[in-house]
Structures are given as structure tokens and as C-alpha cells.
Coordinates of C-alpha atoms in Angstrom, one line a residue:
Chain L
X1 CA -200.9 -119.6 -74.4
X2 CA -203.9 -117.8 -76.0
X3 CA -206.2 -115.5 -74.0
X4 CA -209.2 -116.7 -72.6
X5 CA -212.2 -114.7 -74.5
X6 CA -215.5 -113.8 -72.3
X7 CA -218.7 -115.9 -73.8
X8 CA -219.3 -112.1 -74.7
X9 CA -216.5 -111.8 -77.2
X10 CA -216.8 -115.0 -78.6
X11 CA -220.8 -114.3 -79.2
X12 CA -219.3 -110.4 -81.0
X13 CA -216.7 -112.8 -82.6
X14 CA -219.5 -115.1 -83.9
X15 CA -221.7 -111.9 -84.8
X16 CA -219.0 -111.0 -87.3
X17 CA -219.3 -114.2 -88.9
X18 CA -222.8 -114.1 -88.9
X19 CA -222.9 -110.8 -90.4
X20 CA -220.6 -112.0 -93.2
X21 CA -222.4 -114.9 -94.3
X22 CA -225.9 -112.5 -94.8
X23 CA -223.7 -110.4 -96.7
X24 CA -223.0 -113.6 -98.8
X25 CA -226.3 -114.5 -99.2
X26 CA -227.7 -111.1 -100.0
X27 CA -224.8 -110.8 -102.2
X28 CA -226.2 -114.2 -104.2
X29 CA -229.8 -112.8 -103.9
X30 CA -228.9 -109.8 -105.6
X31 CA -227.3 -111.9 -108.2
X32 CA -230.1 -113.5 -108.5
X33 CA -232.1 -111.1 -109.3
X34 CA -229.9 -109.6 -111.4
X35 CA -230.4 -112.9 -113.8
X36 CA -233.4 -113.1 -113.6
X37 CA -234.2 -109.4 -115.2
X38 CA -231.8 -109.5 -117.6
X39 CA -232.7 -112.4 -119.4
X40 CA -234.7 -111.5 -122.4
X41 CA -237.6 -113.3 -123.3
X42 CA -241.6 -113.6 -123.5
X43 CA -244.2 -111.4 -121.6
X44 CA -245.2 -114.2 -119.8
X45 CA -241.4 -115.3 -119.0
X46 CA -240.7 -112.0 -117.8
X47 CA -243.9 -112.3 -115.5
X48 CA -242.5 -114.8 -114.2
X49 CA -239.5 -113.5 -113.3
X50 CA -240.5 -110.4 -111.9
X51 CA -242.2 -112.3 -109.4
X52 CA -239.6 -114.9 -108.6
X53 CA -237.5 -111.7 -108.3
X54 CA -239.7 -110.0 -105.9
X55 CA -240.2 -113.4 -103.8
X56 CA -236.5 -113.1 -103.7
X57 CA -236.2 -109.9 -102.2
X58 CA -238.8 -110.4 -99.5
X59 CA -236.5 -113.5 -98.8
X60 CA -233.8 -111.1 -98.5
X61 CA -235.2 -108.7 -96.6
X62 CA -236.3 -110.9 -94.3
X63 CA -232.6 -112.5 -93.8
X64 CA -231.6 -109.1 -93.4
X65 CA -234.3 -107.8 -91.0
X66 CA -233.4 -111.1 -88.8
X67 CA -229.9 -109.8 -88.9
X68 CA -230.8 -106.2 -87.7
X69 CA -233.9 -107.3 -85.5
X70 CA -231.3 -109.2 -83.1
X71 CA -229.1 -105.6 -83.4
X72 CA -232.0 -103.7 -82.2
X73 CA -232.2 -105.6 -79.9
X74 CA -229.4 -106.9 -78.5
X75 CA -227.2 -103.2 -79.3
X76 CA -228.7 -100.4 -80.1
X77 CA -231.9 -100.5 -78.1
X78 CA -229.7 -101.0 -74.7
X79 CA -227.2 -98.9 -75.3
X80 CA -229.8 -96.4 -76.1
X81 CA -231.5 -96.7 -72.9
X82 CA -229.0 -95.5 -71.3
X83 CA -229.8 -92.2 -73.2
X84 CA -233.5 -92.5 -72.4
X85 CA -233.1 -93.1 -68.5
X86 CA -230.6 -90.2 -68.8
X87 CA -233.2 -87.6 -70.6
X88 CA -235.8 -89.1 -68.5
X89 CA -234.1 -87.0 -65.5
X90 CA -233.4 -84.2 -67.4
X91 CA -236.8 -83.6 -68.4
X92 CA -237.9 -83.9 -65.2
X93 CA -235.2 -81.9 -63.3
X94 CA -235.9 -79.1 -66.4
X95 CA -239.9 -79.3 -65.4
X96 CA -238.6 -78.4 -61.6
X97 CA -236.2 -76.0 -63.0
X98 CA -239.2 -74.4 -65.0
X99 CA -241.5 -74.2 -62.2
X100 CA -239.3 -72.6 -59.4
X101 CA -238.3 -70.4 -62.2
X102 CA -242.0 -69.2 -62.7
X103 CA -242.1 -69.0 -59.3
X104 CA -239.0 -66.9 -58.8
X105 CA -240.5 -64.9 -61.1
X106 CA -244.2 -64.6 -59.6
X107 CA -242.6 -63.9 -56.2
X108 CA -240.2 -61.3 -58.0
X109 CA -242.9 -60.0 -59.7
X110 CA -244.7 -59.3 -56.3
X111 CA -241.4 -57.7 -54.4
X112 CA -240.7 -54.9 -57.1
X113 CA -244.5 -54.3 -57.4
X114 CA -244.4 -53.9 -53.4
X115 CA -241.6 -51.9 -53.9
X116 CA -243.1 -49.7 -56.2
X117 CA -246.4 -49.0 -54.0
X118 CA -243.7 -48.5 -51.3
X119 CA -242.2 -45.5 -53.9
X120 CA -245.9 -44.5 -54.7
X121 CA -247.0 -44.0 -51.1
X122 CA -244.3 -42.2 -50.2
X123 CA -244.4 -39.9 -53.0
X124 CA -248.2 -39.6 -52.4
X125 CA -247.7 -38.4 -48.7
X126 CA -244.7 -36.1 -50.0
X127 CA -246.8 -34.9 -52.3
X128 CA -250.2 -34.4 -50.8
X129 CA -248.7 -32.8 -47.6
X130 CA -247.3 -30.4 -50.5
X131 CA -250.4 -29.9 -52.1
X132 CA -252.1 -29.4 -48.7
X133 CA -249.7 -27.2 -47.4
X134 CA -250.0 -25.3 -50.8
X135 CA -253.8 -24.8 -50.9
X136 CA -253.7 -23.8 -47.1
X137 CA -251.6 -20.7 -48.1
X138 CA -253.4 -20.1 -50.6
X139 CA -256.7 -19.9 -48.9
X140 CA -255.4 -18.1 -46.1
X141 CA -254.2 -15.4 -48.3
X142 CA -257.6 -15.8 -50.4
X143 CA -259.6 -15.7 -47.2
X144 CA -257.5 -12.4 -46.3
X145 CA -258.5 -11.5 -49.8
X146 CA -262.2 -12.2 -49.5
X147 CA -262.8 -10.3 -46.1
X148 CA -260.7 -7.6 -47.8
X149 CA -263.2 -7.4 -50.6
X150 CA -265.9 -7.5 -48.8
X151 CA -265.4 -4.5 -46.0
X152 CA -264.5 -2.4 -49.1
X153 CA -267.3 -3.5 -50.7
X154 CA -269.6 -2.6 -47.6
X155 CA -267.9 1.0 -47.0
X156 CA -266.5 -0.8 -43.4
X157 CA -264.4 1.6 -41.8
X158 CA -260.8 1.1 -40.8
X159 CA -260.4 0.2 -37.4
X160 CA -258.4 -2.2 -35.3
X161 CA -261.5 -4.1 -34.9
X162 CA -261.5 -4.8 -38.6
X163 CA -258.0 -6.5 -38.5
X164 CA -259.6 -8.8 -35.4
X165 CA -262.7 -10.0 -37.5
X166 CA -260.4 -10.6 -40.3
X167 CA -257.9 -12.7 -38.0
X168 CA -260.8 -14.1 -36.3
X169 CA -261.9 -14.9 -40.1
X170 CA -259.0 -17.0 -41.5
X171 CA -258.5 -18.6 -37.7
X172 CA -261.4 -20.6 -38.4
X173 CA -259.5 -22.3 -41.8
X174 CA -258.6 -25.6 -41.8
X175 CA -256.0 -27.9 -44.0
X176 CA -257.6 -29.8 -46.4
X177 CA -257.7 -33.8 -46.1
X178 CA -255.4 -36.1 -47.7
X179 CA -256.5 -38.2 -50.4
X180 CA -256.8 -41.8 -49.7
X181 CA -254.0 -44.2 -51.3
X182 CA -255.2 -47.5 -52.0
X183 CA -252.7 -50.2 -51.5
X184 CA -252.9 -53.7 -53.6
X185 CA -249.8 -54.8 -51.6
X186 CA -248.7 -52.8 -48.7
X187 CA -250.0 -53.9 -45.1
X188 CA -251.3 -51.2 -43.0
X189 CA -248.0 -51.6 -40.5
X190 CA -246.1 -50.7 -43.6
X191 CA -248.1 -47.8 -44.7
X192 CA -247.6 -46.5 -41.1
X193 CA -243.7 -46.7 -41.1
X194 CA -243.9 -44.7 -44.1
X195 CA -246.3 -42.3 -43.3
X196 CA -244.7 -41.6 -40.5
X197 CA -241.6 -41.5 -41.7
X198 CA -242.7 -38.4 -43.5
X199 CA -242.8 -34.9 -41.6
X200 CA -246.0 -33.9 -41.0
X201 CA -247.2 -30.7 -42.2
X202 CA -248.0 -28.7 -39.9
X203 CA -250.0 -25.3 -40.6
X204 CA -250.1 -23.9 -37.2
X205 CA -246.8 -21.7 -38.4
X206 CA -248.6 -20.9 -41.6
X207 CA -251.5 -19.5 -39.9
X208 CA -249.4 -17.6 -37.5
X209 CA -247.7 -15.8 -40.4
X210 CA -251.1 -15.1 -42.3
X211 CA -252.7 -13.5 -38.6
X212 CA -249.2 -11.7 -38.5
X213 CA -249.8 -10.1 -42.3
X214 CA -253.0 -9.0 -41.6
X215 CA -252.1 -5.5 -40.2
X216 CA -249.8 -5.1 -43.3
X217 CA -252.7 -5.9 -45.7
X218 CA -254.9 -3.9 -44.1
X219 CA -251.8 -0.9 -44.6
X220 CA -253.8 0.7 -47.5
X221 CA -257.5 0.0 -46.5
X222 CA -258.5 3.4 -46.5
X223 CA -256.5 4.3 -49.8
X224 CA -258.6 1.2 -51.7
X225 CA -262.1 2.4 -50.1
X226 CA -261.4 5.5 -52.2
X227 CA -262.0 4.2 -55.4
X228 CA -263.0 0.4 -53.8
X229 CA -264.5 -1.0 -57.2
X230 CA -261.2 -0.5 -58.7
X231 CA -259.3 -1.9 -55.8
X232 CA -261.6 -4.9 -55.7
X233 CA -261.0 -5.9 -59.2
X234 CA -257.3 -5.5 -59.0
X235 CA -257.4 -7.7 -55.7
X236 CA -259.3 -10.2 -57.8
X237 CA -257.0 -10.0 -60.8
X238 CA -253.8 -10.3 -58.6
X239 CA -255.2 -13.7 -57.2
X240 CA -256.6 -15.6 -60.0
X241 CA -252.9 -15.1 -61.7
X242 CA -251.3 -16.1 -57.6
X243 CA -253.7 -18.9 -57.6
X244 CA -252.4 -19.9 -61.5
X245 CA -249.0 -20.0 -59.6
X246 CA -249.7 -22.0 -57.3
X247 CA -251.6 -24.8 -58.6
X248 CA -248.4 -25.0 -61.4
X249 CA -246.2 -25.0 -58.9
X250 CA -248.5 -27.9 -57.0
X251 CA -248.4 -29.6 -60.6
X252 CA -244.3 -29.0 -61.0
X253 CA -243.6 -30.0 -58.0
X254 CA -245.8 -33.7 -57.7
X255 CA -244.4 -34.4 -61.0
X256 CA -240.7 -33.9 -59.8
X257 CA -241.6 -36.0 -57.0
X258 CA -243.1 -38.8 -59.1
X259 CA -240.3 -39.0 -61.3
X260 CA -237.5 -39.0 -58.7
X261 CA -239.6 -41.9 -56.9
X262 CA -239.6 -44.2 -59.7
X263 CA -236.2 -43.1 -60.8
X264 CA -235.0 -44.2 -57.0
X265 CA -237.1 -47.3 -57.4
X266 CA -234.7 -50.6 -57.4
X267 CA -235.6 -53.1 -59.9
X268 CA -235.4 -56.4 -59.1
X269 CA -233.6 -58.8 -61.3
X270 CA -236.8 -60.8 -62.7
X271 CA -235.7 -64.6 -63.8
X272 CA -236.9 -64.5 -67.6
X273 CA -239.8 -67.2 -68.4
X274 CA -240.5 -67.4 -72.2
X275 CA -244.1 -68.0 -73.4
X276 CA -245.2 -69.3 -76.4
X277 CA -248.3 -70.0 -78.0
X278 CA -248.9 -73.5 -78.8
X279 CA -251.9 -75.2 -81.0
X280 CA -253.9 -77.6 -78.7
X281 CA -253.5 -81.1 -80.5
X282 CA -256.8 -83.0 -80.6
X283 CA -256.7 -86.5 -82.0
X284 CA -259.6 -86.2 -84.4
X285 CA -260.5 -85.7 -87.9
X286 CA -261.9 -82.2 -87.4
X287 CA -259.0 -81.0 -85.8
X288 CA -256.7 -82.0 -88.5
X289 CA -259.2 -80.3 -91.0
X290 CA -259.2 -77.4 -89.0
X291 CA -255.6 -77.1 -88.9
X292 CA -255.2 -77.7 -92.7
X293 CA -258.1 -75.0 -93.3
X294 CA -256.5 -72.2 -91.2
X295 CA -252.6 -73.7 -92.4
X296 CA -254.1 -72.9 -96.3
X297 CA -256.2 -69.6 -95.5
X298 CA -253.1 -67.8 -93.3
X299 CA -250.1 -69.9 -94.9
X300 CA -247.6 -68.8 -92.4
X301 CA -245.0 -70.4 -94.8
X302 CA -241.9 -67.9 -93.0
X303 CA -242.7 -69.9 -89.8
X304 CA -242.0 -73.3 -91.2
X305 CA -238.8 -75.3 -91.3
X306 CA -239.6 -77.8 -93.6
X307 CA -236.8 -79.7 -96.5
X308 CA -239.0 -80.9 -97.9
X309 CA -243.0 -80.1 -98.6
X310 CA -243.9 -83.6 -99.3
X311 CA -243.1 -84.6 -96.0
X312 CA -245.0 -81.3 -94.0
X313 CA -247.3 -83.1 -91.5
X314 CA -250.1 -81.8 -89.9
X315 CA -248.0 -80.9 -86.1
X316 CA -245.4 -78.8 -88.6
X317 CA -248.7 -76.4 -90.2
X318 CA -250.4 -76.2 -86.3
X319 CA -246.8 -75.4 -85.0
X320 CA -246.4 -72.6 -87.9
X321 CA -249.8 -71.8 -87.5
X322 CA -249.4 -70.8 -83.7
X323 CA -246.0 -69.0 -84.3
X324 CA -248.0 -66.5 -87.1
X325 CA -249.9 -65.2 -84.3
X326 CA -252.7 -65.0 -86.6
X327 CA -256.7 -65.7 -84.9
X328 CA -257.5 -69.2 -85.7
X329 CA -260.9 -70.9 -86.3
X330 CA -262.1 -73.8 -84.7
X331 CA -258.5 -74.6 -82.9
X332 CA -258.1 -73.9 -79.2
X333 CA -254.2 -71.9 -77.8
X334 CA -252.7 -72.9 -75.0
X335 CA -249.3 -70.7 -73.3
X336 CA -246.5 -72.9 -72.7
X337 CA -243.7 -71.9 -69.8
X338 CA -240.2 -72.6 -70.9
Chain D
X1 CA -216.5 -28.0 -55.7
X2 CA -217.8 -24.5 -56.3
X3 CA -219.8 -23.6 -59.3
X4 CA -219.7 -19.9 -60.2
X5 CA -220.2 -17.2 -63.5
X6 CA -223.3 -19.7 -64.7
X7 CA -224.7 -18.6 -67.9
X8 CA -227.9 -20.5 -70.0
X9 CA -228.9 -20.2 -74.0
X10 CA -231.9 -21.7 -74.7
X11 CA -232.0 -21.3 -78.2
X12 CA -228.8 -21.9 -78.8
X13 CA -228.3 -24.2 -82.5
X14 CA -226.1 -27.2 -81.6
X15 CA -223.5 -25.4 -84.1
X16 CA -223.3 -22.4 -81.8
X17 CA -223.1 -24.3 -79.2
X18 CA -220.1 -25.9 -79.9
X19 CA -218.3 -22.7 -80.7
X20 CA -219.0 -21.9 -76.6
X21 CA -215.7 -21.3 -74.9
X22 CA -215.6 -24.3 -71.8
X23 CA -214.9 -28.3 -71.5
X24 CA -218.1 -30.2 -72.0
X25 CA -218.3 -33.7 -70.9
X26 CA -218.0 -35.3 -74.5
X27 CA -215.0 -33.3 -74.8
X28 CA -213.6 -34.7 -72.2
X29 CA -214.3 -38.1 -73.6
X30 CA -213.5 -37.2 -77.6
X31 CA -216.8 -37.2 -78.9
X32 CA -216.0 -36.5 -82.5
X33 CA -217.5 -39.1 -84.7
X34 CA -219.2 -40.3 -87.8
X35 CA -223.2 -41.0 -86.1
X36 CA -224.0 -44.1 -87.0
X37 CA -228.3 -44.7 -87.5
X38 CA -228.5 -46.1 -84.5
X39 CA -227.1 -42.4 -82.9
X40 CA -229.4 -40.9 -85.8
X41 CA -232.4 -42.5 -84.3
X42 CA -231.6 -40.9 -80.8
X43 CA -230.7 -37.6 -82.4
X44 CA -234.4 -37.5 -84.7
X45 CA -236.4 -38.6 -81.0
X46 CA -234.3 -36.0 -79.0
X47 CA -235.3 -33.4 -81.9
X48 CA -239.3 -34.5 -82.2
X49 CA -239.8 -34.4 -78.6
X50 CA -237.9 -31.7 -77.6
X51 CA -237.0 -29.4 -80.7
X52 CA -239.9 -30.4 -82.8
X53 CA -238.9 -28.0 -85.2
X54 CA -235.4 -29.4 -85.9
X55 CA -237.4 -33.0 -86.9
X56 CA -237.4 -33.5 -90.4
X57 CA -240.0 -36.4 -89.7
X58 CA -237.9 -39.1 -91.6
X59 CA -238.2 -42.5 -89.4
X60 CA -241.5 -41.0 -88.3
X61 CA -242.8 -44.7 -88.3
X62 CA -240.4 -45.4 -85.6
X63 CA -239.9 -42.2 -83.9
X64 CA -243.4 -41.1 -83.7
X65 CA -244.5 -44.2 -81.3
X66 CA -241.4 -43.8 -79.3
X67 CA -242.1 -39.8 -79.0
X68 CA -245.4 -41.0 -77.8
X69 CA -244.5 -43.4 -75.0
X70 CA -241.9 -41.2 -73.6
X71 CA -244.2 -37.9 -73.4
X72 CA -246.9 -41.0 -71.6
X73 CA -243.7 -41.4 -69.1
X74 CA -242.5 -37.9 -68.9
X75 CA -246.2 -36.6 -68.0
X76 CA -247.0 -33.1 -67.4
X77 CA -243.3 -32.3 -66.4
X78 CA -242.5 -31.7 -69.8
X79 CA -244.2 -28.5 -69.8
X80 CA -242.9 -27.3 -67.2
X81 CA -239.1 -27.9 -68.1
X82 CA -236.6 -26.2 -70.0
X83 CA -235.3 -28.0 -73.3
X84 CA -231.7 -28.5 -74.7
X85 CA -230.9 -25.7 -73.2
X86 CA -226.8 -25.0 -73.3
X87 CA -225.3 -23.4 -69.7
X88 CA -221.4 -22.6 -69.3
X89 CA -220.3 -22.3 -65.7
X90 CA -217.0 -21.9 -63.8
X91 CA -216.0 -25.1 -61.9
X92 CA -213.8 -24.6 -59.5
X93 CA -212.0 -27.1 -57.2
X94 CA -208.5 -26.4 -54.6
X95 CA -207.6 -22.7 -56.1
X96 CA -207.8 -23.9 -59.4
X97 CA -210.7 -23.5 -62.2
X98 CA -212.3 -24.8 -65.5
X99 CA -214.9 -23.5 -67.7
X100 CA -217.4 -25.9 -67.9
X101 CA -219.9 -26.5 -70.8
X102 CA -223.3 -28.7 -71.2
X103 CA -226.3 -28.9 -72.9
X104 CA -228.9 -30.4 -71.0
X105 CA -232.5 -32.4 -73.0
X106 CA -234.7 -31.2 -69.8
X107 CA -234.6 -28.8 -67.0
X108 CA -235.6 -27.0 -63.9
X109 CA -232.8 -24.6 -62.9
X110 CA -231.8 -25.4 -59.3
X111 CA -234.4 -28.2 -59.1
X112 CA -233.8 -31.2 -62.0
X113 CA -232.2 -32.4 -64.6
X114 CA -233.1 -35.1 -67.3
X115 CA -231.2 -37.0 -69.5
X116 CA -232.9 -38.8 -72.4
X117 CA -231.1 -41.9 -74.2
X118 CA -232.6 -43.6 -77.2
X119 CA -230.5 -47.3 -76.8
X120 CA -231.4 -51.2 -76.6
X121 CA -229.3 -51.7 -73.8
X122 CA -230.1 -51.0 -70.1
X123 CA -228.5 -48.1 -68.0
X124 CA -226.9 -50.5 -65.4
X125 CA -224.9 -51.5 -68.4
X126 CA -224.3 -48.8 -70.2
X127 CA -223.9 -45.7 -67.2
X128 CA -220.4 -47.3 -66.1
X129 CA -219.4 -48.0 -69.8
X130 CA -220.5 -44.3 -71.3
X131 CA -219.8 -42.9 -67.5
X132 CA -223.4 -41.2 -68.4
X133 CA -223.4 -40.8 -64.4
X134 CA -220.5 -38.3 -64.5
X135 CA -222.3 -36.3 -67.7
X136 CA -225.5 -35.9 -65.6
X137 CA -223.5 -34.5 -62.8
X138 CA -221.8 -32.0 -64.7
X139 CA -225.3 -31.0 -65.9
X140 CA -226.0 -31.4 -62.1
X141 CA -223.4 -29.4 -61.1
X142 CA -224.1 -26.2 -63.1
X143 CA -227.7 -26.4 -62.7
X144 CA -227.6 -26.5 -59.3
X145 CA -229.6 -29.4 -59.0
X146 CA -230.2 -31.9 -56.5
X147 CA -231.5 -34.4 -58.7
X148 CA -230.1 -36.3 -61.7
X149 CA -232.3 -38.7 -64.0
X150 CA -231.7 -40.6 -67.2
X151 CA -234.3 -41.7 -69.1
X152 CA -233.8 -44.3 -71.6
X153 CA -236.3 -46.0 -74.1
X154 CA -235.8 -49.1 -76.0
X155 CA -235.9 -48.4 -80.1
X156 CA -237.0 -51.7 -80.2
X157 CA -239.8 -52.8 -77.1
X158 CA -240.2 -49.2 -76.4
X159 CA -239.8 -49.9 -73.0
X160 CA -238.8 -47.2 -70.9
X161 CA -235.9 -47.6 -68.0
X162 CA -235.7 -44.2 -65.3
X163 CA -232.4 -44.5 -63.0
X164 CA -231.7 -41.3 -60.8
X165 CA -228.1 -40.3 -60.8
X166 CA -226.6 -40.0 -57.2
X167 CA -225.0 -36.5 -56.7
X168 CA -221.0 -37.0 -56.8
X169 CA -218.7 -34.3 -58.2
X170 CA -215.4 -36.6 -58.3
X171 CA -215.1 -36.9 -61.5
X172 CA -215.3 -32.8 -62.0
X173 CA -212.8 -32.4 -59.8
X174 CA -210.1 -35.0 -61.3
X175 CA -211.0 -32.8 -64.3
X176 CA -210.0 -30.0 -62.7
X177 CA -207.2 -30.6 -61.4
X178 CA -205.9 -32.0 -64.6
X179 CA -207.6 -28.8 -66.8
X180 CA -208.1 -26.0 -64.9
X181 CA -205.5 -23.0 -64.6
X182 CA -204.9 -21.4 -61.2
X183 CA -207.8 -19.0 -60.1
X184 CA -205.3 -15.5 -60.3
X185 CA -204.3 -16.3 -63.9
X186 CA -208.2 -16.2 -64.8

């Protein structure tokens, strides 16, 4: 017993007959065609023949297009869909991907530069309790300095009452002020864990040492008032190249600092988002002139992918156009995300 | 690991250097080689920004702007550090010692050493690979420095890429133990 075909399979089955019966008749069109040029005759025979040939290829093109019509549309158009509905969902799950990708980056992008302020405060209270602590030294030893100079310079007398004024003098010093950071991303909670995080400077031993080295100093008071001009100038010598010292070593040591912050720094793995410049397409004549008049005044022709030049359309020369990364006239950019 | 006997040249050829008794960390690793341009390029930046002298300006088109955005990074710390300056030192580890070699691109004695690399790829790629970690430490080591950094700039982006190198003398002491002779025979 035969096998029972589907109405499906016998409609394919019937499909192949159909199929080789238009293959018959184009078969006998083009035969016919074929007779009719090759006959030799009269101008006006051959007129004539021409257009019975061409009224039997529109006949046979429309046999065939009723062949492939019902193709279209009974195969390849549904078996395509499937395709479409598939790519459909791509598309859109790629425009999801591409947006929490941007945002993965943007939020990245915020966490390392919080991270890096976190580096840069810290380094900026390491380094300004540095520079403080550096300068307050300095100007207890230049305030030692000063009073020096100056009771040589008024003939003052030695005396224990000297070394008081002169401790009473640099008592009254004060630390400088730290400079203010300016945070774009750190909350002031933040700044505080930091800050505090950080050991205070604290120049009450500094002070204690400079009041202590004041008797010392004073040592050779009465040898200096001797020849005091001489004494002063050498005083003032010895401290502009101390005070050159100091500010380098201020300078070495904040740039040590700096560098060692941001070498510490952890970078954060950033998702990558490409962007490229894209031509904005305007359905008008003047942007299609505009394109054609920047396309033939930059001819970016290294940026085109074309077989051939015949076939360039006017989306190809604004596509090349926006990949030159040339200044264009009259046509609006847009960045696209991908 | 105790580092003792340490010695610096600072201007020291690269030739002379070589001739300097002491295991330097591209010994260790067999660093004789034809350079290939891509080595060239880091030699001619190494030599503009830090020997300036040595530079025989070829490349300049692409040196120059990378010279530039690394002296940006470096900031005033680059005048205050010693360059390509060679140091021997005695490294030595459980009774037994090595004479160690380096020649470091930047420097403060005691205080910091940087390492400059001229390469497209980045340092969390290319430290385990190279072991560049375990160079910086040696350079560490004999410095006496607390702090290690590379530097590295991309040829191509001239983007720059700073990683500090965490103090760890293991591999010095694996060497050693395999090179070093026993402290009474030295």
C-alpha cells in the first residue's frame, strides 16, 4: 500500500510540476524569440518583430513573476520571518545590552574618579601637614633668626633676659592653615574618615625643641656683637640657602607623595563603549546636495567600501564622510553608542 | 634579606656598566638579544628624557610627544631624581651572598625608585609576564627604598599607566640561594 501524502506534499508535488511546465513555456518563448530575430528581412519586418519579441517577453516575464510571486510568498517570505522575529529580539536585547553597558561605564566612571579624590585628599592632608610642619620649623628657626639680628643690630646686651624675650618671641608662632581641598565627589563623612585617618601634626614638640635651642643660639651672642654687621649678613646668608632647602625638600617630598597616591590608585575595569560619529540623515534635497558637496570637496575615498563606483549612493559618501573626521558644511553629527 | 657594600655610578655608559662585576635582574632572565624597533623606541624615549645627550633625535616625531606627556606626568620630581644611575650592592640572605647589579631610569636614594616602560600593553599584563615586579625590587632592594613605581606609556595613545610595586624580596632570595657563595669564602 502506498503512503498517504499530507495535502502539503501533494501541493510541493504539484509545485514541481508547475514549475516544469513554466520552464516549458519560457523555453518556447525564448524560441520564439529566437525566430523571430533571426529572420532576415525588411526594416519594417524587423519592426515588427522586435515588438512581437518584446510583447513576448513581457508575457514571459509575467509567467515567470506569477511563478516566483507565489514563492515569495508562500516560501521564502515565511521562512524568513522567522529570521526577522529572531533579529527583532536581538536588536532589542543588543539596545538593553548597550544601555546598561553605558551605564556600567558612567557608574564606573564615577567609582575610580571617587577613588581618585579619595587618593588626592589623602595625599593632600599627607602633604599639607608636611608642608605645614615644614614651614613651622622654618619660621621658628627664622624667628630665632630675626630676634637674633635684631638685638645685634641694636647693641642688646647678653643677658638671660635676652633668651626670655626671644622664647617669649617664637612662643607667640603659630602653624599655618591648611589649604582647602575641594571635593567634586567625596561626602563630607568621607573626607572626615580620611582626614582623620591621618596623624595630625602636632607642633607643640617643635616649639619645645626651638625654646630648648635658644640658649645654644644665643652661645656666641657676644662673639657676633663684635663685628655684628658681619654676623648679621652671614645669619642672613645661612638662611636664605636653609630656607632653599626646605622649600625643595617641601617640593620633593609632595611630589613623592603624589606619585605614590596615584601609583596605589586601583583602576577599575571600565566596560568599553565605542563611539562613532555618524552623519544626521535628512530626507531632503539640500541634504543630499550637501552631502555630495562636502563628499566632492574632502573625497574621503580611503573610508569607502564601495565594488563598484556606479552604484555609490548618497548614505555610502555621508557614512565616508563622517569616518574622515573632516568639519563638514551644512550637515549636522550625531555620536552613536555601540 | 640584608643589603650591604652598596656602591652608585651615575655616569656610568651602558657599556661600562655591563663590565660591573654582580647579577643584574636581566641576567638572571638572559637578556641578550637582537632589539627589535619596538625596544628601539623605548631605548630613544629612555635616552631623550633621561640622557638627552645619548638621543640621536631619530623618531623625534614620535618620541618627542611621548617625552612630552611623560615629563606632564612625572612633574617636578624629575628634577629632583637621580637618572640611569648604575648601583652594585651585596645581597645577602641565610649565611650566603650575591653581588647584585642594577641600573635604575629614576631615583631618590633610600626614598624612590621609578621604572619607565615604553609598551602598548598594560602593566597588569605585562609585570607577571616580564616579572618587572621582581626588577623593581631589586632596584628596591639596593636603594633602600620603600617605594617601587613603574611607569609605562603607550607608543601609540600616549596614555600613561603608574602601578606601585609592593615591597617583596622573595624572589632575591631564591636567587641567592641558588647564586650566592657562602659569606666566609667572600
Amino acid at each position: 500500500m502506498g503512503m498517504q501524502l499530507t495535502p502539503q506534499q501533494n501541493g510541493w508535488i504539484k509545485m514541481a510540476e508547475i514549475k516544469a511546465n513554466l520552464f516549458k513555456e519560457l523555453e518556447s518563448h525564448e524560441l520564439m524569440v529566437q525566430n523571430l530575430l533571426s529572420t532576415p528581412g525588411s526594416l519594417e519586418s524587423l519592426q515588427a518583430a522586435i515588438k512581437r519579441a518584446k510583447d513576448t517577453i513581457s508575457d514571459a516575464k509575467e509567467r515567470r513573476l506569477s511563478f516566483t510571486r507565489m514563492l515569495d510568498e508562500k516560501l521564502y517570505e515565511p521562512a524568513m520571518a522567522y529570521e526577522k522575529r529572531m533579529n527583532q529580539l536581538l536588536d532589542e536585547a543588543s539596545k538593553k545590552e548597550l544601555n546598561l553597558r553605558i551605564e556600567a561605564k558612567n557608574q564606573s566612571i564615577i567609582s575610580q574618579n571617587i577613588l581618585n579624590e579619595k587618593a588626592a585628599f589623602k595625599v593632600h592632608v599627607t602633604n599639607e601637614w608636611y608642608r605645614i610642619a615644614e614651614e613651622y620649623r622654618e619660621n621658628l628657626r627664622k624667628g630665632i633668626d630675626a630676634f637674633y639680628r635684631e638685638s645685634l643690630h641694636n647693641k642688646t646686651p647678653y643677658s638671660d633676659k635676652l633668651i626670655c624675650k626671644c622664647q617669649a618671641f617664637i612662643s607667640a608662632f603659630l602653624p599655618g592653615q591648611m589649604v582647602k581641598f575641594k571635593p567634586q565627589y567625596l561626602t563630607t563623612t568621607e573626607m572626615e574618615i580620611i582626614y582623620y585617618g591621618i596623624e595630625k601634626y602636632n607642633h607643640e614638640n617643635d616649639l619645645q625643641k626651638a625654646l630648648n635651642q635658644v640658649p645654644a643660639r644665643f652661645q656666641n651672642y657676644e662673639n657676633d656683637l663684635a663685628n655684628s654687621e658681619d654676623a648679621i649678613q652671614a645669619i642672613i646668608d645661612a638662611a636664605n640657602r636653609r630656607e632653599a632647602e626646605v622649600i625643595k625638600a617641601i617640593s620633593i617630598e609632595t611630589a613623592t607623595n603624589t606619585l605614590i597616591a596615584q601609583a596605589e590608585t586601583v583602576t577599575i575595569d571600565t566596560p568599553k563603549v565605542k563611539t562613532e560619529m555618524k552623519v544626521v540623515i535628512v530626507e531632503s534635497e539640500a541634504w543630499a546636495k550637501a552631502v555630495i558637496m562636502n563628499f566632492i570637496k574632502i573625497w574621503p575615498a580611503d573610508k569607502l567600501r564601495v565594488k563598484s563606483w556606479s552604484k555609490l549612493t548618497l548614505g555610502q559618501m555621508a557614512e565616508a564622510l563622517a569616518k574622515s573626521g573632516a568639519e563638514l558644511t551644512n550637515l549636522e553629527m550625531t555620536e552613536v553608542c555601540k | 634579606m640584608q643589603v650591604s657594600n652598596v656602591k652608585t655610578w651615575s655616569d656610568l655608559d651602558f657599556d661600562e656598566y655591563q663590565k660591573i662585576k654582580g647579577l643584574s635582574y636581566s641576567g638572571i632572565k638572559g637578556g641578550n638579544f637582537v632589539p627589535t624597533p619596538k625596544m628601539q623606541l623605548g631605548t630613544a624615549v629612555h635616552n631623550y628624557l633621561l640622557e638627552p645627550a645619548k638621543y640621536n633625535h631619530n623618531n623625534r616625531d614620535i618620541v618627542e610627544p611621548l617625552v612630552i606627556a611623560l615629563k606632564a606626568e612625572i612633574g617636578p620630581l624629575l628634577n629632583h631624581m637621580d637618572k640611569e644611575l648604575s648601583i652594585t650592592a651585596d645581597f645577602s640572605h641565610e649565611g650566603l651572598t650575591m653581588g647584585y647589579k642594577g641600573r635604575m631610569d629614576m631615583v631618590i636614594m633610600g626614598k624612590l625608585v621609578v621604572d619607565l616602560k615604553v609598551s602598548e600593553h598594560p602593566l597588569e599584563k605585562t609585570i607577571p609576564y616580564f616579572g618587572y615586579d621582581n626588577q623593581v625590587n631589586g632596584y628596591m632592594s639596593a636603594s633602600g627604598s620603600e617605594v617601587g613605581i613603574i611607569i609605562r606609556i603607550n607608543p601609540v595613545t600616549k596614555k600613561i599607566e603608574k602601578k606601585a610595586i609592593k615591597k617583596n624580596i622573595s624572589f632575591w632570595t631564591l636567587q641567592i640561594a641558588k647564586y650566592g657563595i657562602p659569606l666566609f669564602l667572600k
